[in-house]
Structures are given as C-alpha cells and as structure tokens.
mmCIF file of C-alpha atoms and ligand atoms in Angstrom:
data_model
loop_
_atom_site.group_PDB
_atom_site.id
_atom_site.type_symbol
_atom_site.label_atom_id
_atom_site.label_comp_id
_atom_site.label_asym_id
_atom_site.label_seq_id
_atom_site.Cartn_x
_atom_site.Cartn_y
_atom_site.Cartn_z
ATOM 1 C CA UNK A 1 -1.040 55.079 -25.941
ATOM 2 C CA UNK A 2 -2.661 58.509 -26.635
ATOM 3 C CA UNK A 3 -5.356 56.559 -28.405
ATOM 4 C CA UNK A 4 -6.190 54.415 -25.451
ATOM 5 C CA UNK A 5 -9.689 55.043 -24.110
ATOM 6 C CA UNK A 6 -10.367 53.744 -20.633
ATOM 7 C CA UNK A 7 -13.816 52.264 -19.774
ATOM 8 C CA UNK A 8 -15.594 54.774 -17.489
ATOM 9 C CA UNK A 9 -15.690 52.143 -14.745
ATOM 10 C CA UNK A 10 -12.104 50.804 -15.400
ATOM 11 C CA UNK A 11 -11.082 51.205 -11.782
ATOM 12 C CA UNK A 12 -14.441 50.455 -10.054
ATOM 13 C CA UNK A 13 -13.998 48.904 -6.574
ATOM 14 C CA UNK A 14 -10.272 49.357 -6.688
ATOM 15 C CA UNK A 15 -8.185 51.016 -3.974
ATOM 16 C CA UNK A 16 -5.264 53.065 -5.356
ATOM 17 C CA UNK A 17 -2.617 54.984 -3.540
ATOM 18 C CA UNK A 18 -1.002 57.969 -5.195
ATOM 19 C CA UNK A 19 2.079 59.669 -3.658
ATOM 20 C CA UNK A 20 2.406 63.422 -4.127
ATOM 21 C CA UNK A 21 -1.331 63.545 -4.828
ATOM 22 C CA UNK A 22 -1.670 67.249 -3.864
ATOM 23 C CA UNK A 23 -0.087 68.826 -6.980
ATOM 24 C CA UNK A 24 1.112 68.371 -10.513
ATOM 25 C CA UNK A 25 0.854 65.012 -12.168
ATOM 26 C CA UNK A 26 -0.090 63.192 -8.911
ATOM 27 C CA UNK A 27 -3.058 65.443 -8.385
ATOM 28 C CA UNK A 28 -4.401 64.858 -11.893
ATOM 29 C CA UNK A 29 -3.774 61.091 -11.636
ATOM 30 C CA UNK A 30 -5.657 60.971 -8.300
ATOM 31 C CA UNK A 31 -8.665 62.862 -9.775
ATOM 32 C CA UNK A 32 -8.567 60.725 -12.941
ATOM 33 C CA UNK A 33 -8.435 57.414 -11.014
ATOM 34 C CA UNK A 34 -11.332 58.560 -8.811
ATOM 35 C CA UNK A 35 -13.283 59.578 -11.935
ATOM 36 C CA UNK A 36 -12.868 55.957 -13.131
ATOM 37 C CA UNK A 37 -14.320 54.547 -9.938
ATOM 38 C CA UNK A 38 -11.314 54.026 -7.620
ATOM 39 C CA UNK A 39 -11.111 54.818 -3.977
ATOM 40 C CA UNK A 40 -7.974 56.892 -3.916
ATOM 41 C CA UNK A 41 -5.613 57.231 -1.007
ATOM 42 C CA UNK A 42 -4.128 60.729 -1.335
ATOM 43 C CA UNK A 43 -0.672 60.729 0.153
ATOM 44 C CA UNK A 44 1.468 63.835 0.375
ATOM 45 C CA UNK A 45 3.142 66.301 2.697
ATOM 46 C CA UNK A 46 0.877 69.394 2.309
ATOM 47 C CA UNK A 47 -2.425 68.663 3.951
ATOM 48 C CA UNK A 48 -4.117 71.768 2.540
ATOM 49 C CA UNK A 49 -3.405 70.593 -1.004
ATOM 50 C CA UNK A 50 -4.652 67.054 -0.257
ATOM 51 C CA UNK A 51 -7.840 68.510 1.225
ATOM 52 C CA UNK A 52 -8.395 70.471 -1.973
ATOM 53 C CA UNK A 53 -8.085 67.329 -4.046
ATOM 54 C CA UNK A 54 -10.387 65.551 -1.671
ATOM 55 C CA UNK A 55 -12.984 68.266 -2.167
ATOM 56 C CA UNK A 56 -12.616 68.220 -5.900
ATOM 57 C CA UNK A 57 -13.170 64.384 -5.927
ATOM 58 C CA UNK A 58 -16.288 64.776 -3.735
ATOM 59 C CA UNK A 59 -17.789 67.089 -6.329
ATOM 60 C CA UNK A 60 -17.583 64.470 -9.157
ATOM 61 C CA UNK A 61 -19.559 61.806 -7.327
ATOM 62 C CA UNK A 62 -16.600 59.466 -7.156
ATOM 63 C CA UNK A 63 -15.902 57.169 -4.166
ATOM 64 C CA UNK A 64 -14.809 59.148 -1.117
ATOM 65 C CA UNK A 65 -11.037 59.309 -1.043
ATOM 66 C CA UNK A 66 -8.793 58.867 1.989
ATOM 67 C CA UNK A 67 -6.165 61.447 2.982
ATOM 68 C CA UNK A 68 -2.932 60.111 4.381
ATOM 69 C CA UNK A 69 -0.464 62.895 5.161
ATOM 70 C CA UNK A 70 3.157 61.778 5.134
ATOM 71 C CA UNK A 71 6.420 63.588 4.490
ATOM 72 C CA UNK A 72 8.568 61.183 2.612
ATOM 73 C CA UNK A 73 11.701 63.064 3.722
ATOM 74 C CA UNK A 74 11.263 62.027 7.344
ATOM 75 C CA UNK A 75 8.910 58.986 7.257
ATOM 76 C CA UNK A 76 10.234 56.028 9.156
ATOM 77 C CA UNK A 77 9.807 52.309 8.669
ATOM 78 C CA UNK A 78 7.224 52.425 11.422
ATOM 79 C CA UNK A 79 5.152 55.069 9.506
ATOM 80 C CA UNK A 80 5.122 52.788 6.468
ATOM 81 C CA UNK A 81 4.123 49.830 8.605
ATOM 82 C CA UNK A 82 1.191 51.848 9.993
ATOM 83 C CA UNK A 83 0.215 52.859 6.453
ATOM 84 C CA UNK A 84 0.175 49.176 5.315
ATOM 85 C CA UNK A 85 -1.834 48.134 8.414
ATOM 86 C CA UNK A 86 -4.428 50.975 7.879
ATOM 87 C CA UNK A 87 -4.907 49.946 4.242
ATOM 88 C CA UNK A 88 -5.383 46.265 5.080
ATOM 89 C CA UNK A 89 -7.775 47.229 7.880
ATOM 90 C CA UNK A 90 -9.831 49.840 5.996
ATOM 91 C CA UNK A 91 -9.737 48.540 2.454
ATOM 92 C CA UNK A 92 -8.678 44.853 2.715
ATOM 93 C CA UNK A 93 -6.360 45.207 -0.247
ATOM 94 C CA UNK A 94 -4.386 47.618 -2.452
ATOM 95 C CA UNK A 95 -4.996 47.406 -6.212
ATOM 96 C CA UNK A 96 -2.689 50.115 -7.300
ATOM 97 C CA UNK A 97 0.331 52.086 -6.142
ATOM 98 C CA UNK A 98 1.526 55.094 -8.097
ATOM 99 C CA UNK A 99 4.966 56.279 -6.932
ATOM 100 C CA UNK A 100 4.784 59.835 -8.176
ATOM 101 C CA UNK A 101 6.163 62.152 -5.495
ATOM 102 C CA UNK A 102 9.743 63.383 -6.149
ATOM 103 C CA UNK A 103 12.001 66.364 -5.635
ATOM 104 C CA UNK A 104 14.271 67.982 -8.236
ATOM 105 C CA UNK A 105 17.205 69.185 -6.129
ATOM 106 C CA UNK A 106 19.898 71.448 -7.442
ATOM 107 C CA UNK A 107 21.195 71.278 -11.018
ATOM 108 C CA UNK A 108 24.915 71.661 -10.546
ATOM 109 C CA UNK A 109 28.193 69.906 -11.438
ATOM 110 C CA UNK A 110 28.974 66.827 -9.314
ATOM 111 C CA UNK A 111 32.085 68.525 -7.834
ATOM 112 C CA UNK A 112 29.906 71.131 -6.290
ATOM 113 C CA UNK A 113 26.790 69.069 -5.525
ATOM 114 C CA UNK A 114 25.926 69.625 -1.845
ATOM 115 C CA UNK A 115 26.178 66.287 -0.027
ATOM 116 C CA UNK A 116 23.136 66.983 2.201
ATOM 117 C CA UNK A 117 21.027 67.840 -0.864
ATOM 118 C CA UNK A 118 22.083 64.531 -2.488
ATOM 119 C CA UNK A 119 21.111 62.578 0.667
ATOM 120 C CA UNK A 120 17.752 64.360 1.009
ATOM 121 C CA UNK A 121 16.886 63.733 -2.609
ATOM 122 C CA UNK A 122 17.766 60.084 -2.410
ATOM 123 C CA UNK A 123 15.633 59.742 0.655
ATOM 124 C CA UNK A 124 12.493 61.116 -1.106
ATOM 125 C CA UNK A 125 13.018 59.722 -4.618
ATOM 126 C CA UNK A 126 14.537 56.313 -3.845
ATOM 127 C CA UNK A 127 14.498 55.220 -0.309
ATOM 128 C CA UNK A 128 10.897 56.241 0.335
ATOM 129 C CA UNK A 129 9.465 54.257 -2.582
ATOM 130 C CA UNK A 130 11.532 51.251 -1.416
ATOM 131 C CA UNK A 131 10.293 51.449 2.185
ATOM 132 C CA UNK A 132 6.718 52.069 1.102
ATOM 133 C CA UNK A 133 6.644 49.278 -1.452
ATOM 134 C CA UNK A 134 8.097 46.845 1.086
ATOM 135 C CA UNK A 135 5.524 47.791 3.684
ATOM 136 C CA UNK A 136 2.561 47.653 1.168
ATOM 137 C CA UNK A 137 3.431 44.315 -0.448
ATOM 138 C CA UNK A 138 0.969 42.383 1.851
ATOM 139 C CA UNK A 139 -1.847 44.722 0.844
ATOM 140 C CA UNK A 140 -0.816 44.441 -2.830
ATOM 141 C CA UNK A 141 -0.679 40.697 -2.614
ATOM 142 C CA UNK A 142 -4.238 40.640 -1.138
ATOM 143 C CA UNK A 143 -5.493 42.168 -4.447
ATOM 144 C CA UNK A 144 -6.243 39.784 -7.374
ATOM 145 C CA UNK A 145 -4.075 41.724 -9.834
ATOM 146 C CA UNK A 146 -2.252 44.829 -8.435
ATOM 147 C CA UNK A 147 -0.337 47.363 -10.453
ATOM 148 C CA UNK A 148 2.756 49.242 -9.164
ATOM 149 C CA UNK A 149 3.858 52.234 -11.244
ATOM 150 C CA UNK A 150 7.103 54.106 -10.722
ATOM 151 C CA UNK A 151 7.667 57.525 -12.115
ATOM 152 C CA UNK A 152 10.920 57.966 -14.081
ATOM 153 C CA UNK A 153 12.318 60.672 -16.369
ATOM 154 C CA UNK A 154 14.368 60.923 -19.565
ATOM 155 C CA UNK A 155 17.347 61.636 -17.367
ATOM 156 C CA UNK A 156 16.788 58.314 -15.605
ATOM 157 C CA UNK A 157 17.357 56.492 -18.900
ATOM 158 C CA UNK A 158 20.240 58.574 -20.216
ATOM 159 C CA UNK A 159 22.405 60.642 -17.851
ATOM 160 C CA UNK A 160 22.559 64.355 -18.260
ATOM 161 C CA UNK A 161 25.286 66.825 -17.083
ATOM 162 C CA UNK A 162 24.329 68.857 -13.996
ATOM 163 C CA UNK A 163 21.180 66.865 -13.197
ATOM 164 C CA UNK A 164 23.105 65.115 -10.428
ATOM 165 C CA UNK A 165 21.088 63.295 -7.818
ATOM 166 C CA UNK A 166 17.764 63.647 -9.625
ATOM 167 C CA UNK A 167 19.156 61.815 -12.660
ATOM 168 C CA UNK A 168 20.852 59.132 -10.600
ATOM 169 C CA UNK A 169 17.705 58.699 -8.497
ATOM 170 C CA UNK A 170 15.562 58.058 -11.575
ATOM 171 C CA UNK A 171 18.144 55.397 -12.801
ATOM 172 C CA UNK A 172 17.674 53.796 -9.322
ATOM 173 C CA UNK A 173 13.924 53.914 -9.741
ATOM 174 C CA UNK A 174 14.159 52.134 -13.068
ATOM 175 C CA UNK A 175 16.456 49.448 -11.508
ATOM 176 C CA UNK A 176 14.128 49.020 -8.643
ATOM 177 C CA UNK A 177 11.230 48.576 -11.010
ATOM 178 C CA UNK A 178 13.096 45.885 -12.930
ATOM 179 C CA UNK A 179 14.236 44.001 -9.781
ATOM 180 C CA UNK A 180 10.728 44.063 -8.276
ATOM 181 C CA UNK A 181 9.001 43.119 -11.542
ATOM 182 C CA UNK A 182 11.310 40.162 -12.063
ATOM 183 C CA UNK A 183 10.908 39.037 -8.457
ATOM 184 C CA UNK A 184 7.075 39.303 -8.413
ATOM 185 C CA UNK A 185 6.538 37.894 -11.960
ATOM 186 C CA UNK A 186 7.412 34.387 -10.621
ATOM 187 C CA UNK A 187 5.452 34.495 -7.401
ATOM 188 C CA UNK A 188 2.437 36.798 -7.706
ATOM 189 C CA UNK A 189 0.031 38.617 -10.025
ATOM 190 C CA UNK A 190 1.497 42.007 -9.166
ATOM 191 C CA UNK A 191 2.797 43.891 -12.225
ATOM 192 C CA UNK A 192 5.465 46.630 -11.982
ATOM 193 C CA UNK A 193 6.290 49.236 -14.648
ATOM 194 C CA UNK A 194 7.691 52.736 -14.970
ATOM 195 C CA UNK A 195 6.507 55.840 -16.787
ATOM 196 C CA UNK A 196 8.567 58.734 -18.083
ATOM 197 C CA UNK A 197 6.000 61.506 -18.241
ATOM 198 C CA UNK A 198 8.069 63.651 -20.547
ATOM 199 C CA UNK A 199 8.085 67.464 -20.320
ATOM 200 C CA UNK A 200 4.814 68.379 -18.531
ATOM 201 C CA UNK A 201 3.398 71.638 -17.320
ATOM 202 C CA UNK A 202 3.872 71.464 -13.481
ATOM 203 C CA UNK A 203 5.708 73.346 -10.713
ATOM 204 C CA UNK A 204 8.664 71.040 -11.023
ATOM 205 C CA UNK A 205 9.079 71.635 -14.699
ATOM 206 C CA UNK A 206 8.783 75.385 -14.044
ATOM 207 C CA UNK A 207 11.557 75.165 -11.460
ATOM 208 C CA UNK A 208 13.787 73.241 -13.867
ATOM 209 C CA UNK A 209 13.129 75.488 -16.907
ATOM 210 C CA UNK A 210 12.047 78.890 -15.515
ATOM 211 C CA UNK A 211 12.343 80.671 -18.909
ATOM 212 C CA UNK A 212 10.125 78.245 -20.731
ATOM 213 C CA UNK A 213 6.583 79.168 -21.866
ATOM 214 C CA UNK A 214 4.498 76.541 -19.952
ATOM 215 C CA UNK A 215 1.800 76.715 -22.578
ATOM 216 C CA UNK A 216 4.106 75.097 -25.110
ATOM 217 C CA UNK A 217 4.037 71.925 -22.932
ATOM 218 C CA UNK A 218 1.498 69.222 -22.526
ATOM 219 C CA UNK A 219 -0.590 69.321 -19.331
ATOM 220 C CA UNK A 220 -0.834 66.431 -16.806
ATOM 221 C CA UNK A 221 -4.252 65.476 -18.247
ATOM 222 C CA UNK A 222 -2.612 64.610 -21.569
ATOM 223 C CA UNK A 223 -0.660 61.835 -19.786
ATOM 224 C CA UNK A 224 -3.746 60.136 -18.307
ATOM 225 C CA UNK A 225 -4.435 57.565 -21.032
ATOM 226 C CA UNK A 226 -1.145 55.827 -20.207
ATOM 227 C CA UNK A 227 -1.644 56.298 -16.418
ATOM 228 C CA UNK A 228 -5.079 54.638 -16.745
ATOM 229 C CA UNK A 229 -3.910 51.867 -19.006
ATOM 230 C CA UNK A 230 -1.163 50.806 -16.662
ATOM 231 C CA UNK A 231 -3.388 51.023 -13.614
ATOM 232 C CA UNK A 232 -6.360 49.168 -15.062
ATOM 233 C CA UNK A 233 -6.748 45.436 -15.995
ATOM 234 C CA UNK A 234 -6.155 46.187 -19.740
ATOM 235 C CA UNK A 235 -2.379 46.086 -18.908
ATOM 236 C CA UNK A 236 -2.705 42.845 -16.813
ATOM 237 C CA UNK A 237 0.112 41.043 -18.495
ATOM 238 C CA UNK A 238 2.484 44.016 -18.861
ATOM 239 C CA UNK A 239 5.360 44.028 -16.433
ATOM 240 C CA UNK A 240 8.994 45.174 -16.225
ATOM 241 C CA UNK A 241 8.348 47.801 -18.969
ATOM 242 C CA UNK A 242 9.833 51.362 -19.077
ATOM 243 C CA UNK A 243 7.088 53.309 -20.864
ATOM 244 C CA UNK A 244 7.076 56.897 -22.102
ATOM 245 C CA UNK A 245 3.937 59.119 -22.025
HETATM 246 P P1 NAP B 301 5.439 68.634 -8.701
HETATM 247 O O1 NAP B 301 4.429 69.413 -9.408
HETATM 248 O O2 NAP B 301 6.596 69.230 -8.024
HETATM 249 O O3 NAP B 301 4.677 67.622 -7.697
HETATM 250 C C1 NAP B 301 5.380 66.749 -6.864
HETATM 251 C C2 NAP B 301 4.435 66.215 -5.787
HETATM 252 O O4 NAP B 301 5.279 65.465 -4.928
HETATM 253 C C3 NAP B 301 3.833 67.325 -4.927
HETATM 254 O O5 NAP B 301 2.507 67.070 -4.649
HETATM 255 C C4 NAP B 301 4.738 67.349 -3.683
HETATM 256 O O6 NAP B 301 4.144 67.786 -2.550
HETATM 257 C C5 NAP B 301 5.052 65.889 -3.598
HETATM 258 N N1 NAP B 301 6.265 65.700 -2.708
HETATM 259 C C6 NAP B 301 7.482 66.283 -2.827
HETATM 260 N N2 NAP B 301 8.243 66.006 -1.869
HETATM 261 C C7 NAP B 301 7.512 65.236 -0.954
HETATM 262 C C8 NAP B 301 7.741 64.657 0.320
HETATM 263 N N3 NAP B 301 8.891 64.764 0.951
HETATM 264 N N4 NAP B 301 6.744 63.950 0.878
HETATM 265 C C9 NAP B 301 5.519 63.817 0.251
HETATM 266 N N5 NAP B 301 5.252 64.358 -0.964
HETATM 267 C C10 NAP B 301 6.244 65.061 -1.528
HETATM 268 O O7 NAP B 301 6.063 67.540 -9.750
HETATM 269 P P2 NAP B 301 5.476 66.828 -11.078
HETATM 270 O O8 NAP B 301 6.089 67.572 -12.210
HETATM 271 O O9 NAP B 301 4.075 66.633 -10.986
HETATM 272 O O10 NAP B 301 6.264 65.481 -10.949
HETATM 273 C C11 NAP B 301 5.601 64.249 -10.687
HETATM 274 C C12 NAP B 301 6.536 63.112 -11.017
HETATM 275 O O11 NAP B 301 6.880 63.162 -12.455
HETATM 276 C C13 NAP B 301 7.906 63.213 -10.357
HETATM 277 O O12 NAP B 301 8.356 61.927 -10.033
HETATM 278 C C14 NAP B 301 8.841 63.841 -11.395
HETATM 279 O O13 NAP B 301 10.139 63.463 -11.139
HETATM 280 C C15 NAP B 301 8.295 63.188 -12.612
HETATM 281 N N6 NAP B 301 8.552 63.935 -13.875
HETATM 282 C C16 NAP B 301 7.993 65.109 -14.130
HETATM 283 C C17 NAP B 301 8.313 65.744 -15.343
HETATM 284 C C18 NAP B 301 7.691 67.082 -15.664
HETATM 285 O O14 NAP B 301 7.997 67.662 -16.720
HETATM 286 N N7 NAP B 301 6.797 67.641 -14.868
HETATM 287 C C19 NAP B 301 9.170 65.159 -16.260
HETATM 288 C C20 NAP B 301 9.762 63.912 -15.961
HETATM 289 C C21 NAP B 301 9.406 63.337 -14.742
HETATM 290 P P3 NAP B 301 3.857 69.377 -2.242
HETATM 291 O O15 NAP B 301 2.899 69.876 -3.193
HETATM 292 O O16 NAP B 301 3.444 69.426 -0.838
HETATM 293 O O17 NAP B 301 5.194 70.068 -2.452
#
C-alpha cells in the first residue's frame, strides 16, 4: 500500500471524524484528510492540541475543521448521543470515522496488573469506540458509502507478555471490527476495517520504548497512503480486513 497515491480531491465534500486528533498518528491523519478535501471533526481531550491542529488546517486552504473536545475516559452515552445529533444537524452525514485514540497503560505481569488501570484502559480503548460507533451509526448510514477504521496493534493479533490490558484491548478492537463489518455488510454500504500502524514515531511509542532512537522509526506521515486508501472510495468494497501499514 506504500505505492498507493490518493487523488488530491479523494475526500472532497466528505465529513470525517478522527479521535485523538491532537497528537501522533491521529494528528497527521486529520491534517492529511483535510489536505485531501475533507471537513474533519477533531475529537480529543486536550483542547489546546486540537486548536493547534485546527490552525494548521486553516493554513493549508482546506475546509474549516470542527473541534469537538471529549475525554473518552469519562464520556457518557449522552455525550455520544449529542455528538451524533450535532453531526447530523451540522453536516447531514458522516462519511468516515477513524477510531485512533488509545492509551498504553502499564506493561506489567497480569498478577500485578492494577485493576483500576485495566478498567480505565478498557474504557478508552474498547468501551468508548463501542459507544461512539453505536451513537454515530445513523450519521454513517446517512452517507452513501461510509468507512469505519479501527486502530489495532501487532499485540492485538498475537498476545505478548506484560502488555496486559493494551494487548487484550486491541484483540477486542479486532473482534469488534469483525462483528460490525459482518453485521453491516448485509444491511448497509458501510465498510469496517482495522489498521495495525506498526512501530511509529509518536509519544506512545516513546513511552513504550524509552531507550529506542525515534529516528530509526517511520513517522506518522509514512502511514498515510493506507489511511487514505481505506478512507476514500478506492476501498469501497473492502470490509472486515485487518491491514498492516
Ligand atoms: P499518541 O501519540 O499517544 O496519541 C494518542 C492520541 O489519543 C492523543 O491525541 C491523545 O490525546 C488521545 N487520547 C488518549 N486518551 C484519550 C482520551 N481519554 N480521550 C480523548 N483522547 C484521548 O499515540 P499514537 O502512537 O499516535 O497512537 C495512535 C493509535 O495507534 C493508538 O490506537 C495506538 O494504540 C496505535 N498504535 C500506535 C503504534 C505506535 O508505534 N505509535 C503502534 C501500534 C498501534 P492527548 O494528546 O490529549 O493525550
């Protein structure tokens, strides 16, 4: 997929929501989607970071983005309902949803894994994408061909010692992707896939591997061909796939 070249107007007139849009891979995906013509809904918990991405998008003569602050740790069903209503009201439909936000949690043996950390991580990495997807399905169904992308990890496809809740949460994300894809394949034109970005130069990677030289890693921009392919109509018939960047 490194060889995929997206048309400059691939996402023209589309509305795309990116979670965790203030930093790392989500930030780059938001900028890239805007660059290709999308109105991007920037969702995240740190408003200052979202505002910075908003300003960057405004300098590239892309459609004006929408900032939607939300802390996925505490967001309620009602918060997601409001999000869905706002999107339908302001945009009429949702063409793309990139579930990108996640937390890493401690890397520690299961025997010593703090129960509260496990619960918090599952809330952000698994329960939040479920609640959000559920609430946004009417807006996704209003689009002619919507794309939902989940963000996985290599440890969500093969378990790894000490990666605890993070690894288990990414297995859950893969399972959710498959269930949703299978369900929607019969009844709608919404496609659902997952991406394992692979080792990428971000704050999360730095936290997981503090001793690693970040410049030996690919940057978020190197992942964008796949992120564009799955979001744009070139992947119209692709669903239920677990892809690797
Ligand atoms: P990152 O740099 O840590 O960025 C994560 C983003 O998620 C940040 O914008 C963060 O907001 C946001 N976020 C975290 N908790 C949130 C919450 N409670 N509510 C709302 N937003 C929240 O991570 P990344 O490396 O870009 O990771 C992006 C995705 O790729 C994740 O799903 C990760 O698991 C996956 N992944 C990454 C790698 C890698 O090597 N980087 C490898 C495999 C998979 P703040 O900026 O406000 O903290």
